[in-house]
Amino acid sequence: MISVAAELAGMHPQTLRIYEQRGLIEPQRSPKGTRLYSQDVVERLRRIQEMTAEQGLNLAGVETVLQLEQRLEEMRSELAAMQRRAAEMEQRMAEEVERVRRSLGAELVPYGAYDAKGIAAPVKIPVERADAG
Amino acid sequence: MISVAAELAGMHPQTLRIYEQRGLIEPQRSPKGTRLYSQDVVERLRRIQEMTAEQGLNLAGVETVLQLEQRLEEMRSELAAMQRRAAEMEQRMAEEVERVRRSLGAELVPYGAYDAKGIAAPVKIPVERADAG
DNA sequence: TTGCTCCTCACGTCACGTGAGGTGGC
DNA sequence: TTGCTCCTCACGTCACGTGAGGTGGC
C-alpha cells in the first residue's frame, strides 16, 4: 500500500515513512504491520507535496501551516454559522414586530408557528379583545 | 541603524539585508541609503526570529505563516464586528417590539426579555376572552 | 583613523529526500 | 524466485546564516 500511496502523492515511499515518523501523517496498519493509506491521508500528502515542492516549505513550516489552516477553517465555519444565526434572528424579530403591529388593529390574529429549532411555541391569540365589544 | 535593529532582534546585520532582499521586511531608507528600522519592523523581525530559530521554519514557511496569520487576524476582527452587530440588532429589535407593545395599551403585557440566542419569548396574553364574560 | 554603512562572494551547517543494504511474509 | 513490505544508515543537495573583503561618507 505504501507504493500506491507514494505513487498517488508523487513521492518516494521512504519519504512517506519519514513523514509518518515526524507525525505529519498517521496511516492505519494492517495486522501484519503493513501501512494502509486512506484517501484522506493521500489528500494530505498531496497538500504536503504542494507545500514542500512548489512553495519550498520545510516540514516545520508544513506542520505550522496545516495547523493554521485548520484554525482558519474552524473560524470560517464559525463565521458562517454566525451569519446564518444573525439572518435568522433578524427575520424572526421582524416577524415579531410585524405581528405585534398587526395586533394594534381591530383584531388580534394568530400567527404562524416558529420552526423546529427549539423555538418557543406559538401563542394562540384571542380573536376579540375584551374591551372590543 | 541596521546594527541597532539587528541587536534588538537578535540577528546578524547581514541577515536583515537578506530578509529585506527576500521581501520579508521593508525598512525605510535615509536620503543617503542607510536603512531605517521602525518599531513595527523590529517586531516583525522578532516574530521571524521566533519562527526560524525556535520553530525551525525556513523563509518560505515564514512568508506563508505570516500571510495566514494576517488572514486569521482579519477574520477574527470580522467575527468580532459580526458579534457586535448581532447584539446591537437584537437590542434594537427588542426595543422596537417593546415600544410597539406598549402602544397597545395596558392589556398586552410582554414578559421576559429575549434570551441570548435570539429566540422569541412567548407572549403573555390578556386572560379574558370576549365570550368568557 | 575609527566605526559605521553599503554591497557581493564564499564557506559551513543543517534539514530533507533518496538510495542502498539487509529482513521477512505472501 | 520475484516483488512487495519492514527497518536503519549514509550520501547529495539545497537553503540559510555568517564571515570576509572591499567601498564610501560622517
PDB file of N, CA and C in Angstrom, chain A residues 35-103:
ATOM      1  N   ARG A  35       1.549  -0.640   6.238  1.00  0.00           N
ATOM      2  CA  ARG A  35       0.841   0.642   6.319  1.00  0.00           C
ATOM      3  C   ARG A  35      -0.310   0.688   5.320  1.00  0.00           C
ATOM      4  N   LEU A  36      -1.423   1.211   5.763  1.00  0.00           N
ATOM      5  CA  LEU A  36      -2.592   1.358   4.899  1.00  0.00           C
ATOM      6  C   LEU A  36      -2.961   2.832   4.829  1.00  0.00           C
ATOM      7  N   TYR A  37      -3.026   3.360   3.618  1.00  0.00           N
ATOM      8  CA  TYR A  37      -3.246   4.795   3.429  1.00  0.00           C
ATOM      9  C   TYR A  37      -4.661   5.077   2.949  1.00  0.00           C
ATOM     10  N   SER A  38      -5.414   5.810   3.736  1.00  0.00           N
ATOM     11  CA  SER A  38      -6.769   6.196   3.355  1.00  0.00           C
ATOM     12  C   SER A  38      -6.716   7.336   2.333  1.00  0.00           C
ATOM     13  N   GLN A  39      -7.856   7.617   1.755  1.00  0.00           N
ATOM     14  CA  GLN A  39      -7.941   8.702   0.780  1.00  0.00           C
ATOM     15  C   GLN A  39      -7.583  10.041   1.437  1.00  0.00           C
ATOM     16  N   ASP A  40      -8.038  10.193   2.669  1.00  0.00           N
ATOM     17  CA  ASP A  40      -7.736  11.421   3.401  1.00  0.00           C
ATOM     18  C   ASP A  40      -6.239  11.623   3.568  1.00  0.00           C
ATOM     19  N   VAL A  41      -5.552  10.546   3.912  1.00  0.00           N
ATOM     20  CA  VAL A  41      -4.108  10.647   4.108  1.00  0.00           C
ATOM     21  C   VAL A  41      -3.423  11.001   2.801  1.00  0.00           C
ATOM     22  N   VAL A  42      -3.901  10.397   1.715  1.00  0.00           N
ATOM     23  CA  VAL A  42      -3.306  10.698   0.410  1.00  0.00           C
ATOM     24  C   VAL A  42      -3.532  12.172   0.053  1.00  0.00           C
ATOM     25  N   GLU A  43      -4.726  12.667   0.359  1.00  0.00           N
ATOM     26  CA  GLU A  43      -5.002  14.081   0.108  1.00  0.00           C
ATOM     27  C   GLU A  43      -4.053  14.962   0.904  1.00  0.00           C
ATOM     28  N   ARG A  44      -3.863  14.591   2.139  1.00  0.00           N
ATOM     29  CA  ARG A  44      -2.952  15.350   2.992  1.00  0.00           C
ATOM     30  C   ARG A  44      -1.537  15.300   2.442  1.00  0.00           C
ATOM     31  N   LEU A  45      -1.151  14.140   1.945  1.00  0.00           N
ATOM     32  CA  LEU A  45       0.175  14.004   1.346  1.00  0.00           C
ATOM     33  C   LEU A  45       0.320  14.914   0.136  1.00  0.00           C
ATOM     34  N   ARG A  46      -0.714  14.973  -0.659  1.00  0.00           N
ATOM     35  CA  ARG A  46      -0.674  15.850  -1.838  1.00  0.00           C
ATOM     36  C   ARG A  46      -0.507  17.307  -1.409  1.00  0.00           C
ATOM     37  N   ARG A  47      -1.244  17.651  -0.364  1.00  0.00           N
ATOM     38  CA  ARG A  47      -1.148  19.016   0.165  1.00  0.00           C
ATOM     39  C   ARG A  47       0.265  19.299   0.648  1.00  0.00           C
ATOM     40  N   ILE A  48       0.855  18.334   1.316  1.00  0.00           N
ATOM     41  CA  ILE A  48       2.222  18.490   1.820  1.00  0.00           C
ATOM     42  C   ILE A  48       3.200  18.596   0.650  1.00  0.00           C
ATOM     43  N   GLN A  49       2.985  17.762  -0.333  1.00  0.00           N
ATOM     44  CA  GLN A  49       3.837  17.782  -1.519  1.00  0.00           C
ATOM     45  C   GLN A  49       3.813  19.158  -2.174  1.00  0.00           C
ATOM     46  N   GLU A  50       2.614  19.717  -2.245  1.00  0.00           N
ATOM     47  CA  GLU A  50       2.452  21.046  -2.827  1.00  0.00           C
ATOM     48  C   GLU A  50       3.275  22.077  -2.044  1.00  0.00           C
ATOM     49  N   MET A  51       3.175  21.989  -0.736  1.00  0.00           N
ATOM     50  CA  MET A  51       3.872  22.965   0.097  1.00  0.00           C
ATOM     51  C   MET A  51       5.379  22.814   0.026  1.00  0.00           C
ATOM     52  N   THR A  52       5.865  21.588   0.068  1.00  0.00           N
ATOM     53  CA  THR A  52       7.316  21.386   0.078  1.00  0.00           C
ATOM     54  C   THR A  52       7.909  21.597  -1.312  1.00  0.00           C
ATOM     55  N   ALA A  53       7.294  20.988  -2.326  1.00  0.00           N
ATOM     56  CA  ALA A  53       7.900  21.031  -3.657  1.00  0.00           C
ATOM     57  C   ALA A  53       7.673  22.372  -4.342  1.00  0.00           C
ATOM     58  N   GLU A  54       6.423  22.861  -4.294  1.00  0.00           N
ATOM     59  CA  GLU A  54       6.124  24.062  -5.063  1.00  0.00           C
ATOM     60  C   GLU A  54       6.432  25.337  -4.294  1.00  0.00           C
ATOM     61  N   GLN A  55       6.119  25.331  -2.998  1.00  0.00           N
ATOM     62  CA  GLN A  55       6.324  26.550  -2.231  1.00  0.00           C
ATOM     63  C   GLN A  55       7.653  26.556  -1.478  1.00  0.00           C
ATOM     64  N   GLY A  56       8.273  25.377  -1.371  1.00  0.00           N
ATOM     65  CA  GLY A  56       9.582  25.317  -0.754  1.00  0.00           C
ATOM     66  C   GLY A  56       9.587  25.346   0.762  1.00  0.00           C
ATOM     67  N   LEU A  57       8.460  25.014   1.380  1.00  0.00           N
ATOM     68  CA  LEU A  57       8.431  24.965   2.844  1.00  0.00           C
ATOM     69  C   LEU A  57       9.232  23.758   3.334  1.00  0.00           C
ATOM     70  N   ASN A  58       9.771  23.856   4.525  1.00  0.00           N
ATOM     71  CA  ASN A  58      10.318  22.665   5.166  1.00  0.00           C
ATOM     72  C   ASN A  58       9.230  22.061   6.057  1.00  0.00           C
ATOM     73  N   LEU A  59       9.552  20.951   6.692  1.00  0.00           N
ATOM     74  CA  LEU A  59       8.500  20.216   7.395  1.00  0.00           C
ATOM     75  C   LEU A  59       7.956  20.976   8.604  1.00  0.00           C
ATOM     76  N   ALA A  60       8.828  21.715   9.261  1.00  0.00           N
ATOM     77  CA  ALA A  60       8.350  22.539  10.377  1.00  0.00           C
ATOM     78  C   ALA A  60       7.301  23.534   9.885  1.00  0.00           C
ATOM     79  N   GLY A  61       7.577  24.117   8.721  1.00  0.00           N
ATOM     80  CA  GLY A  61       6.613  25.047   8.136  1.00  0.00           C
ATOM     81  C   GLY A  61       5.317  24.358   7.769  1.00  0.00           C
ATOM     82  N   VAL A  62       5.424  23.168   7.215  1.00  0.00           N
ATOM     83  CA  VAL A  62       4.230  22.420   6.835  1.00  0.00           C
ATOM     84  C   VAL A  62       3.342  22.164   8.053  1.00  0.00           C
ATOM     85  N   GLU A  63       3.958  21.728   9.128  1.00  0.00           N
ATOM     86  CA  GLU A  63       3.190  21.484  10.357  1.00  0.00           C
ATOM     87  C   GLU A  63       2.438  22.736  10.793  1.00  0.00           C
ATOM     88  N   THR A  64       3.167  23.826  10.887  1.00  0.00           N
ATOM     89  CA  THR A  64       2.567  25.077  11.337  1.00  0.00           C
ATOM     90  C   THR A  64       1.449  25.523  10.412  1.00  0.00           C
ATOM     91  N   VAL A  65       1.695  25.455   9.110  1.00  0.00           N
ATOM     92  CA  VAL A  65       0.698  25.899   8.142  1.00  0.00           C
ATOM     93  C   VAL A  65      -0.560  25.031   8.229  1.00  0.00           C
ATOM     94  N   LEU A  66      -0.377  23.736   8.367  1.00  0.00           N
ATOM     95  CA  LEU A  66      -1.548  22.855   8.455  1.00  0.00           C
ATOM     96  C   LEU A  66      -2.392  23.198   9.684  1.00  0.00           C
ATOM     97  N   GLN A  67      -1.719  23.458  10.782  1.00  0.00           N
ATOM     98  CA  GLN A  67      -2.449  23.845  11.994  1.00  0.00           C
ATOM     99  C   GLN A  67      -3.199  25.155  11.786  1.00  0.00           C
ATOM    100  N   LEU A  68      -2.512  26.128  11.209  1.00  0.00           N
ATOM    101  CA  LEU A  68      -3.141  27.431  10.980  1.00  0.00           C
ATOM    102  C   LEU A  68      -4.328  27.303  10.040  1.00  0.00           C
ATOM    103  N   GLU A  69      -4.171  26.483   9.007  1.00  0.00           N
ATOM    104  CA  GLU A  69      -5.266  26.319   8.050  1.00  0.00           C
ATOM    105  C   GLU A  69      -6.476  25.670   8.711  1.00  0.00           C
ATOM    106  N   GLN A  70      -6.200  24.795   9.633  1.00  0.00           N
ATOM    107  CA  GLN A  70      -7.320  24.177  10.348  1.00  0.00           C
ATOM    108  C   GLN A  70      -8.065  25.218  11.187  1.00  0.00           C
ATOM    109  N   ARG A  71      -7.299  26.051  11.877  1.00  0.00           N
ATOM    110  CA  ARG A  71      -7.931  27.103  12.672  1.00  0.00           C
ATOM    111  C   ARG A  71      -8.709  28.064  11.799  1.00  0.00           C
ATOM    112  N   LEU A  72      -8.153  28.339  10.628  1.00  0.00           N
ATOM    113  CA  LEU A  72      -8.842  29.228   9.704  1.00  0.00           C
ATOM    114  C   LEU A  72     -10.155  28.612   9.253  1.00  0.00           C
ATOM    115  N   GLU A  73     -10.104  27.316   9.020  1.00  0.00           N
ATOM    116  CA  GLU A  73     -11.309  26.622   8.571  1.00  0.00           C
ATOM    117  C   GLU A  73     -12.387  26.652   9.657  1.00  0.00           C
ATOM    118  N   GLU A  74     -11.954  26.406  10.882  1.00  0.00           N
ATOM    119  CA  GLU A  74     -12.889  26.464  12.005  1.00  0.00           C
ATOM    120  C   GLU A  74     -13.525  27.840  12.110  1.00  0.00           C
ATOM    121  N   MET A  75     -12.675  28.842  11.940  1.00  0.00           N
ATOM    122  CA  MET A  75     -13.172  30.203  12.059  1.00  0.00           C
ATOM    123  C   MET A  75     -14.152  30.525  10.934  1.00  0.00           C
ATOM    124  N   ARG A  76     -13.826  30.025   9.756  1.00  0.00           N
ATOM    125  CA  ARG A  76     -14.705  30.246   8.614  1.00  0.00           C
ATOM    126  C   ARG A  76     -16.096  29.697   8.902  1.00  0.00           C
ATOM    127  N   SER A  77     -16.162  28.477   9.421  1.00  0.00           N
ATOM    128  CA  SER A  77     -17.471  27.880   9.653  1.00  0.00           C
ATOM    129  C   SER A  77     -18.172  28.585  10.811  1.00  0.00           C
ATOM    130  N   GLU A  78     -17.382  29.035  11.775  1.00  0.00           N
ATOM    131  CA  GLU A  78     -17.965  29.795  12.885  1.00  0.00           C
ATOM    132  C   GLU A  78     -18.610  31.073  12.365  1.00  0.00           C
ATOM    133  N   LEU A  79     -17.884  31.704  11.459  1.00  0.00           N
ATOM    134  CA  LEU A  79     -18.390  32.937  10.869  1.00  0.00           C
ATOM    135  C   LEU A  79     -19.669  32.674  10.073  1.00  0.00           C
ATOM    136  N   ALA A  80     -19.661  31.592   9.322  1.00  0.00           N
ATOM    137  CA  ALA A  80     -20.834  31.251   8.512  1.00  0.00           C
ATOM    138  C   ALA A  80     -22.038  30.970   9.409  1.00  0.00           C
ATOM    139  N   ALA A  81     -21.809  30.231  10.485  1.00  0.00           N
ATOM    140  CA  ALA A  81     -22.891  29.918  11.415  1.00  0.00           C
ATOM    141  C   ALA A  81     -23.450  31.202  12.021  1.00  0.00           C
ATOM    142  N   MET A  82     -22.540  32.089  12.328  1.00  0.00           N
ATOM    143  CA  MET A  82     -22.916  33.366  12.913  1.00  0.00           C
ATOM    144  C   MET A  82     -23.792  34.159  11.944  1.00  0.00           C
ATOM    145  N   GLN A  83     -23.409  34.158  10.692  1.00  0.00           N
ATOM    146  CA  GLN A  83     -24.180  34.894   9.693  1.00  0.00           C
ATOM    147  C   GLN A  83     -25.571  34.299   9.537  1.00  0.00           C
ATOM    148  N   ARG A  84     -25.637  32.970   9.521  1.00  0.00           N
ATOM    149  CA  ARG A  84     -26.940  32.320   9.445  1.00  0.00           C
ATOM    150  C   ARG A  84     -27.805  32.720  10.623  1.00  0.00           C
ATOM    151  N   ARG A  85     -27.206  32.670  11.799  1.00  0.00           N
ATOM    152  CA  ARG A  85     -27.972  32.976  13.004  1.00  0.00           C
ATOM    153  C   ARG A  85     -28.465  34.409  12.993  1.00  0.00           C
ATOM    154  N   ALA A  86     -27.603  35.312  12.545  1.00  0.00           N
ATOM    155  CA  ALA A  86     -27.980  36.720  12.515  1.00  0.00           C
ATOM    156  C   ALA A  86     -29.148  36.941  11.561  1.00  0.00           C
ATOM    157  N   ALA A  87     -29.072  36.311  10.393  1.00  0.00           N
ATOM    158  CA  ALA A  87     -30.135  36.465   9.402  1.00  0.00           C
ATOM    159  C   ALA A  87     -31.448  35.899   9.947  1.00  0.00           C
ATOM    160  N   GLU A  88     -31.313  34.753  10.579  1.00  0.00           N
ATOM    161  CA  GLU A  88     -32.482  34.095  11.161  1.00  0.00           C
ATOM    162  C   GLU A  88     -33.128  34.991  12.221  1.00  0.00           C
ATOM    163  N   MET A  89     -32.274  35.516  13.070  1.00  0.00           N
ATOM    164  CA  MET A  89     -32.760  36.354  14.155  1.00  0.00           C
ATOM    165  C   MET A  89     -33.437  37.601  13.610  1.00  0.00           C
ATOM    166  N   GLU A  90     -32.814  38.166  12.614  1.00  0.00           N
ATOM    167  CA  GLU A  90     -33.373  39.375  12.022  1.00  0.00           C
ATOM    168  C   GLU A  90     -34.774  39.112  11.498  1.00  0.00           C
ATOM    169  N   GLN A  91     -34.885  38.014  10.793  1.00  0.00           N
ATOM    170  CA  GLN A  91     -36.187  37.674  10.228  1.00  0.00           C
ATOM    171  C   GLN A  91     -37.230  37.457  11.316  1.00  0.00           C
ATOM    172  N   ARG A  92     -36.816  36.723  12.333  1.00  0.00           N
ATOM    173  CA  ARG A  92     -37.744  36.410  13.416  1.00  0.00           C
ATOM    174  C   ARG A  92     -38.212  37.674  14.125  1.00  0.00           C
ATOM    175  N   MET A  93     -37.244  38.549  14.352  1.00  0.00           N
ATOM    176  CA  MET A  93     -37.565  39.793  15.031  1.00  0.00           C
ATOM    177  C   MET A  93     -38.515  40.637  14.187  1.00  0.00           C
ATOM    178  N   ALA A  94     -38.210  40.680  12.906  1.00  0.00           N
ATOM    179  CA  ALA A  94     -39.062  41.458  12.005  1.00  0.00           C
ATOM    180  C   ALA A  94     -40.474  40.910  12.022  1.00  0.00           C
ATOM    181  N   GLU A  95     -40.584  39.604  12.019  1.00  0.00           N
ATOM    182  CA  GLU A  95     -41.898  38.973  12.062  1.00  0.00           C
ATOM    183  C   GLU A  95     -42.637  39.329  13.345  1.00  0.00           C
ATOM    184  N   GLU A  96     -41.872  39.300  14.406  1.00  0.00           N
ATOM    185  CA  GLU A  96     -42.464  39.610  15.710  1.00  0.00           C
ATOM    186  C   GLU A  96     -43.007  41.032  15.734  1.00  0.00           C
ATOM    187  N   VAL A  97     -42.194  41.950  15.251  1.00  0.00           N
ATOM    188  CA  VAL A  97     -42.619  43.344  15.204  1.00  0.00           C
ATOM    189  C   VAL A  97     -43.882  43.470  14.364  1.00  0.00           C
ATOM    190  N   GLU A  98     -43.850  42.836  13.232  1.00  0.00           N
ATOM    191  CA  GLU A  98     -44.987  42.879  12.308  1.00  0.00           C
ATOM    192  C   GLU A  98     -46.249  42.337  12.983  1.00  0.00           C
ATOM    193  N   ARG A  99     -46.062  41.247  13.670  1.00  0.00           N
ATOM    194  CA  ARG A  99     -47.193  40.593  14.324  1.00  0.00           C
ATOM    195  C   ARG A  99     -47.825  41.506  15.380  1.00  0.00           C
ATOM    196  N   VAL A 100     -46.947  42.057  16.180  1.00  0.00           N
ATOM    197  CA  VAL A 100     -47.459  42.903  17.246  1.00  0.00           C
ATOM    198  C   VAL A 100     -48.116  44.154  16.673  1.00  0.00           C
ATOM    199  N   ARG A 101     -47.537  44.635  15.590  1.00  0.00           N
ATOM    200  CA  ARG A 101     -48.122  45.806  14.952  1.00  0.00           C
ATOM    201  C   ARG A 101     -49.538  45.532  14.463  1.00  0.00           C
ATOM    202  N   ARG A 102     -49.662  44.370  13.857  1.00  0.00           N
ATOM    203  CA  ARG A 102     -50.972  43.976  13.355  1.00  0.00           C
ATOM    204  C   ARG A 102     -52.002  43.960  14.477  1.00  0.00           C
ATOM    205  N   SER A 103     -51.559  43.537  15.654  1.00  0.00           N
ATOM    206  CA  SER A 103     -52.487  43.409  16.776  1.00  0.00           C
ATOM    207  C   SER A 103     -52.976  44.759  17.249  1.00  0.00           C
TER     208      SER A 103
END
